[in-house]
Short mmCIF file of C-alpha atoms in Angstrom, two decimals:
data_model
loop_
_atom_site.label_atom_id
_atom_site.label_comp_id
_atom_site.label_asym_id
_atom_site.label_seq_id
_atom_site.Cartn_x
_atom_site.Cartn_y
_atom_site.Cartn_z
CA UNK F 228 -9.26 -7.11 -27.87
CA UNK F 229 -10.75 -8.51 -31.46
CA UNK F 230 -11.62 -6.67 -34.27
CA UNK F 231 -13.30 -7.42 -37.45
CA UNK F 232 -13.14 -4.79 -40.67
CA UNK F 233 -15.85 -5.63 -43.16
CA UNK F 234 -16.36 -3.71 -46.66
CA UNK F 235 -20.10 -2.73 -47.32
CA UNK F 236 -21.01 -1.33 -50.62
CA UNK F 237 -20.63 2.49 -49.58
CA UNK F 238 -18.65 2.08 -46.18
CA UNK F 239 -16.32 -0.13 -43.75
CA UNK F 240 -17.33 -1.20 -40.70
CA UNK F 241 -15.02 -2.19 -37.71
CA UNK F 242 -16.49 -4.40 -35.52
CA UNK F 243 -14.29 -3.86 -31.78
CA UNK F 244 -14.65 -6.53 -28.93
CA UNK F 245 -13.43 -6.43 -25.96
CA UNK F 246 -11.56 -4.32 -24.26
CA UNK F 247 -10.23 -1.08 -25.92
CA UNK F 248 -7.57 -0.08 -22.71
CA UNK F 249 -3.70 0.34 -23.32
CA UNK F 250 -3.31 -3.15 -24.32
CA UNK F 251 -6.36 -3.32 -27.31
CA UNK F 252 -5.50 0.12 -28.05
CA UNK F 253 -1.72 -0.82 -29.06
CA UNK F 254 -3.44 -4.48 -31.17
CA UNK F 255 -5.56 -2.56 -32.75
CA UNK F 256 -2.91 -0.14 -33.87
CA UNK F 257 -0.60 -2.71 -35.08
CA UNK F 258 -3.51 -4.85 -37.11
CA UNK F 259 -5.65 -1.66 -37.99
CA UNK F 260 -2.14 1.71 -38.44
CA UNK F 261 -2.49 1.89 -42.28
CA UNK F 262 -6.34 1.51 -42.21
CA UNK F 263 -6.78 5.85 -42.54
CA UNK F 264 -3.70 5.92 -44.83
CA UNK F 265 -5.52 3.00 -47.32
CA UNK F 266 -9.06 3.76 -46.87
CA UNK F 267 -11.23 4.58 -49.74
CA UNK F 268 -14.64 4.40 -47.68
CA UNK F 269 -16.11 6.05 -45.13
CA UNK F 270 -16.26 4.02 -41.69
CA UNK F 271 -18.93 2.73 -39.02
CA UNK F 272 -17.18 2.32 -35.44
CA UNK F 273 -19.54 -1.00 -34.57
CA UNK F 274 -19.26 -1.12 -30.11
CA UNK F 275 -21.74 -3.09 -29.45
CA UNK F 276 -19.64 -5.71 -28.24
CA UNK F 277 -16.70 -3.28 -26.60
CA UNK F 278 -17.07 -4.01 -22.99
CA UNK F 279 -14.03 -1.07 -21.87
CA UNK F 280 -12.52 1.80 -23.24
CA UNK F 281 -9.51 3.76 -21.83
CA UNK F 282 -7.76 7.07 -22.77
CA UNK F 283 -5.26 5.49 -24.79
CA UNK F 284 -7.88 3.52 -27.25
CA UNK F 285 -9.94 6.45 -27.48
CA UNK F 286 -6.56 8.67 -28.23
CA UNK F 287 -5.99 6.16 -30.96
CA UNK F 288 -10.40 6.09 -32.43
CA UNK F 289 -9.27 10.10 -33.01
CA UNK F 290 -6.03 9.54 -34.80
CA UNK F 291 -7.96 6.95 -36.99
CA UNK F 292 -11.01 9.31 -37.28
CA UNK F 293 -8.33 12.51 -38.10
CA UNK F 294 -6.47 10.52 -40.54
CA UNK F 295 -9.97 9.79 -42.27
CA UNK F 296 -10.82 12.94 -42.27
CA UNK F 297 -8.14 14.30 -44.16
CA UNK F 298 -9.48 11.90 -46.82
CA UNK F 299 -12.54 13.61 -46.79
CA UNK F 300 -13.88 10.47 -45.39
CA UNK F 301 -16.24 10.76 -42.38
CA UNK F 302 -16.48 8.48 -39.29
CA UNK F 303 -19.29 7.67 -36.73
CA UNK F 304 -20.27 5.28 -33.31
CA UNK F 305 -22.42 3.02 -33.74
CA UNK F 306 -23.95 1.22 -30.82
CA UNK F 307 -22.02 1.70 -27.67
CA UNK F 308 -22.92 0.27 -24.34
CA UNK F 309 -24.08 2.83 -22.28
CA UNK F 310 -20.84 2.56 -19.85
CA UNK F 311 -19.06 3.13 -23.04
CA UNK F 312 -20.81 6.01 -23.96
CA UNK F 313 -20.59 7.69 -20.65
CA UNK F 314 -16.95 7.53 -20.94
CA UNK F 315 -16.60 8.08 -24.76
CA UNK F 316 -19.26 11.36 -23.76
CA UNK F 317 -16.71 12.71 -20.76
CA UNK F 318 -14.07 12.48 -23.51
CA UNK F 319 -15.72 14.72 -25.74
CA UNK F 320 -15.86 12.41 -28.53
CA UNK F 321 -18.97 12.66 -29.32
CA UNK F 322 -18.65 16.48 -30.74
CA UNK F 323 -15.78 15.08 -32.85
CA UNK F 324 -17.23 11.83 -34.12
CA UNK F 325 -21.21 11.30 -33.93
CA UNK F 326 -22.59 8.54 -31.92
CA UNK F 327 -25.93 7.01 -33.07
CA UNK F 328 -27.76 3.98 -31.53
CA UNK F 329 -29.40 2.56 -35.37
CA UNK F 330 -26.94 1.19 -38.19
CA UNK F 331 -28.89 3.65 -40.78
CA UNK F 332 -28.48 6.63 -38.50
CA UNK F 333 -24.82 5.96 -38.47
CA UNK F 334 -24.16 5.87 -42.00
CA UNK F 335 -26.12 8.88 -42.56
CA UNK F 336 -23.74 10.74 -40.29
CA UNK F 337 -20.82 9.82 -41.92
CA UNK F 338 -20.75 12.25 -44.80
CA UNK L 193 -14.41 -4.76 5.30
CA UNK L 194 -13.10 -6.42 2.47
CA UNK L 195 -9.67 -5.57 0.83
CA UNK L 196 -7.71 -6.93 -1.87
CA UNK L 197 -4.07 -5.65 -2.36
CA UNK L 198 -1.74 -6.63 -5.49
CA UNK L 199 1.61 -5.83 -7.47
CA UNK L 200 1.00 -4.23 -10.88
CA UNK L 201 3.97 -5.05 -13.54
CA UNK L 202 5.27 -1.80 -14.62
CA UNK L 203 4.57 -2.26 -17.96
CA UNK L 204 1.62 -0.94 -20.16
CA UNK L 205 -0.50 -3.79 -20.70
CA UNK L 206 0.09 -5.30 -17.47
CA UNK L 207 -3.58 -4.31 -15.79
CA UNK L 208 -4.81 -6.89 -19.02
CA UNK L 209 -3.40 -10.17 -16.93
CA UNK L 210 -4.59 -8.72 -13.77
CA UNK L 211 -7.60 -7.56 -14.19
CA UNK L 212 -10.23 -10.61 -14.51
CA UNK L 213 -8.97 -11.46 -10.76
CA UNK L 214 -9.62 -8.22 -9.69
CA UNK L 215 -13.09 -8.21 -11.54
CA UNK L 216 -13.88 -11.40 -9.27
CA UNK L 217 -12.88 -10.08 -6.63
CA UNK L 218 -15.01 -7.24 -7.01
CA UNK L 219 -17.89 -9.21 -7.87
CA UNK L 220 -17.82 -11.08 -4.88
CA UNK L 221 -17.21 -7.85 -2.62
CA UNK L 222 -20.46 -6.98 -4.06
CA UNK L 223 -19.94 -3.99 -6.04
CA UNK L 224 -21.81 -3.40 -8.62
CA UNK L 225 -21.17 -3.25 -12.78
CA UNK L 226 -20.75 0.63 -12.64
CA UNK L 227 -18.51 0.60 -9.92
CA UNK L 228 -16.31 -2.33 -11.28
CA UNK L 229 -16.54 -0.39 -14.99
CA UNK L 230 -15.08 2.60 -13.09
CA UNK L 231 -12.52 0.71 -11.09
CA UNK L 232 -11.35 -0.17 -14.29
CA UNK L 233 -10.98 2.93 -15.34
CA UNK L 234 -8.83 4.28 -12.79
CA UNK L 235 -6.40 1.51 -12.57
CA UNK L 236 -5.81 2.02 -15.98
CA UNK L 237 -5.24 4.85 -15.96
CA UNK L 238 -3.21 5.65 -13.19
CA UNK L 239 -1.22 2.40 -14.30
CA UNK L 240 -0.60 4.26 -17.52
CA UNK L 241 0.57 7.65 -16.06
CA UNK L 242 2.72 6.42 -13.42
CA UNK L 243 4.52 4.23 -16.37
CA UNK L 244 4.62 7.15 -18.77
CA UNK L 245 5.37 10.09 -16.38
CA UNK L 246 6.35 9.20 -13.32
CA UNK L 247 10.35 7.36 -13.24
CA UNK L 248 8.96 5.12 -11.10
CA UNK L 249 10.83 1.60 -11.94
CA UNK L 250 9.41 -1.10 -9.79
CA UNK L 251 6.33 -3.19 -9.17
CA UNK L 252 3.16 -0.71 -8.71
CA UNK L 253 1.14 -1.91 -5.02
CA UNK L 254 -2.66 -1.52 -5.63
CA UNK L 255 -5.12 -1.86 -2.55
CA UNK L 256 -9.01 -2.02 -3.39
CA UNK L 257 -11.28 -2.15 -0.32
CA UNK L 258 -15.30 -2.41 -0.36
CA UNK L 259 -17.14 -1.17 2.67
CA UNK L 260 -20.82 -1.00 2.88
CA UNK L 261 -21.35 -0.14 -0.90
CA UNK L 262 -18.05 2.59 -0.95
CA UNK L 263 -15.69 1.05 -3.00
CA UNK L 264 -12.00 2.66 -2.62
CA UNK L 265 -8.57 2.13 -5.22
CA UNK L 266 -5.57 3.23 -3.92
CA UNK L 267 -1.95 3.34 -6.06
CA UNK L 268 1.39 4.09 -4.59
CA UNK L 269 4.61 4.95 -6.81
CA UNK L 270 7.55 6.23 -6.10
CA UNK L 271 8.25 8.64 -9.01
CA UNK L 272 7.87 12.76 -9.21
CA UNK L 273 4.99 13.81 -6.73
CA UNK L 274 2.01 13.99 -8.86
CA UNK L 275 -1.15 15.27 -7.50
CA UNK L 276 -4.07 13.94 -9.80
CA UNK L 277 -6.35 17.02 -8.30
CA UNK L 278 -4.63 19.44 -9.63
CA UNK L 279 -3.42 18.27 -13.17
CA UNK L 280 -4.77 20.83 -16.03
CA UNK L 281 -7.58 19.65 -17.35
CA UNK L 282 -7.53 18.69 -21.09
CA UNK L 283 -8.98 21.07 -24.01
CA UNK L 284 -12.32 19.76 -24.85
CA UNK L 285 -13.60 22.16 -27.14
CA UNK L 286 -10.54 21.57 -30.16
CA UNK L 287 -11.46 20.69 -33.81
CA UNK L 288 -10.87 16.74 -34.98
CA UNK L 289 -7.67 18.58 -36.36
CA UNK L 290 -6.33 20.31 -33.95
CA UNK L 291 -7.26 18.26 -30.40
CA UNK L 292 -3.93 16.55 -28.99
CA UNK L 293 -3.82 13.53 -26.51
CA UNK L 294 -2.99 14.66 -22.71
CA UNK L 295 -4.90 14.76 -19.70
CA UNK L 296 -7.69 12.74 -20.96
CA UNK L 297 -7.64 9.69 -18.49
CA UNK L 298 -7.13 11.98 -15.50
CA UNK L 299 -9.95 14.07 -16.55
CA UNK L 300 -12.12 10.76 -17.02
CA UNK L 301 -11.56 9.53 -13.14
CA UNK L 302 -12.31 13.13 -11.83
CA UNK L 303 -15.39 12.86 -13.73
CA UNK L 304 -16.51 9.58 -12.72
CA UNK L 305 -15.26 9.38 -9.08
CA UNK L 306 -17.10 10.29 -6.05
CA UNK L 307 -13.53 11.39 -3.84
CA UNK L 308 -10.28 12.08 -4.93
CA UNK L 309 -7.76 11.64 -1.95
CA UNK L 310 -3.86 12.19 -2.57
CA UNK L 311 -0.77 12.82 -0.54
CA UNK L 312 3.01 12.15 -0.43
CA UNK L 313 4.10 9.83 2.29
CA UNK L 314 7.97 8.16 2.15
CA UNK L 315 8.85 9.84 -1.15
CA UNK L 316 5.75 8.06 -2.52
CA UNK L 317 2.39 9.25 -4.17
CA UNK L 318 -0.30 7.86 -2.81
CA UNK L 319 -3.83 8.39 -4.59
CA UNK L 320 -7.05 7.19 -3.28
CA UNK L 321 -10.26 6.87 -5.46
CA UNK L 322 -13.85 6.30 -3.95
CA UNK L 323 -16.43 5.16 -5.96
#
């Protein structure tokens, strides 16, 4: 599991790689567990490159997403592979946090 | 038929080492991306539950076995019987706010599995998963 944050003008982006099971899930919290306590931006969720996701990682993209929200600050999916999305769909993320296939979609869902 | 049968660490994180063996393995079985995505998926986690929930405190044996395009995972622990059938399944319809982890990786196998096959044999659980 990699990751990559970047800081646009208006919003983060974190770029995920890799696999997102128990394993990425407990990386990403250890690089990534202040990012909804420090965040001043809305974020982009870039999978284009996450090949797996598991319960735990997606248990861990709603803490991150809640956290956010109680900022005020909205989240959305950018991108996923469409073995991704199936399993990100059977979750029921995508009522929680949108999922959009274009960059500018994306950002427009996040407010 | 091919098979392929392995000893899991029992430790979360432990499918991570495994698992591009197994993904070869697969490959060369000749199942296909969707079926090796899924088999992911349930060793995962089943892996995860039987670490978490079950007391069971050795090695985990997995068997995989590909017969004419039916690809089947089986798990064996020794820890509380657990029938993955019958767990509840996890609330869906809950607010950002208000949604709590629990029953989500369960739910995702029932969803993406063709069969479900469980039964206790020895004192152990043994759950088999067609794809």
């Amino acid at each position: 599991m990699e990751y990559v944050l970047e800081h646009m003008e208006r919003y983060s982006i974190l770029i995920l790689r890799g696999s997102l099971d128990g394993q990425g899930a407990m990386t990403l919290q250890a690089g990534l567990g202040a990012l909804a306590d420090d965040a001043s931006q809305p974020l982009v969720l870039d999978m284009a490159e996450l090949s797996f996701i598991a319960s735990m990682g997606i248990s861990l993209l709603l803490r991150l997403a809640r956290g956010l929200s109680e900022r005020n600050l909205g989240t959305a999916i950018y991108r996923p592979a469409p073995m991704v999305e199936d399993i990100l769909r059977i979750a029921g993320l995508h009522q929680l946090i949108p999922i959009e296939q274009e960059l500018g979609k994306a950002v427009g869902r996040l407010t | 038929m091919d098979f392929l049968e392995k000893h899991l660490e029992n430790r979360l994180g432990a499918l991570e080492a495994a698992w591009p063996s197994i993904q070869f393995w697969l490959l060369n079985a000749g199942a296909n991306s969707e079926q090796s995505f899924n088999a992911h998926l349930a060793l995962e986690e089943l892996l995860t539950n039987v670490i978490r929930h079950s007391g069971h405190r050795d090695s985990i044996p997995i068997r995989l076995a590909f017969d004419q395009g039916r690809l089947t995972i089986e798990m064996r622990d020794k820890g509380a019987p657990f029938d993955p059938r019958t767990a509840p399944e996890p609330r869906l319809d809950q607010t950002l706010e208000t949604r709590r982890p629990g029953g989500l990786g369960i739910h995702m196998i029932r969803c993406t599995a063709r069969d479900i096959r469980y039964r206790r044999e020895n004192g152990q659980n043994v759950i088999q998963v067609d794809y």
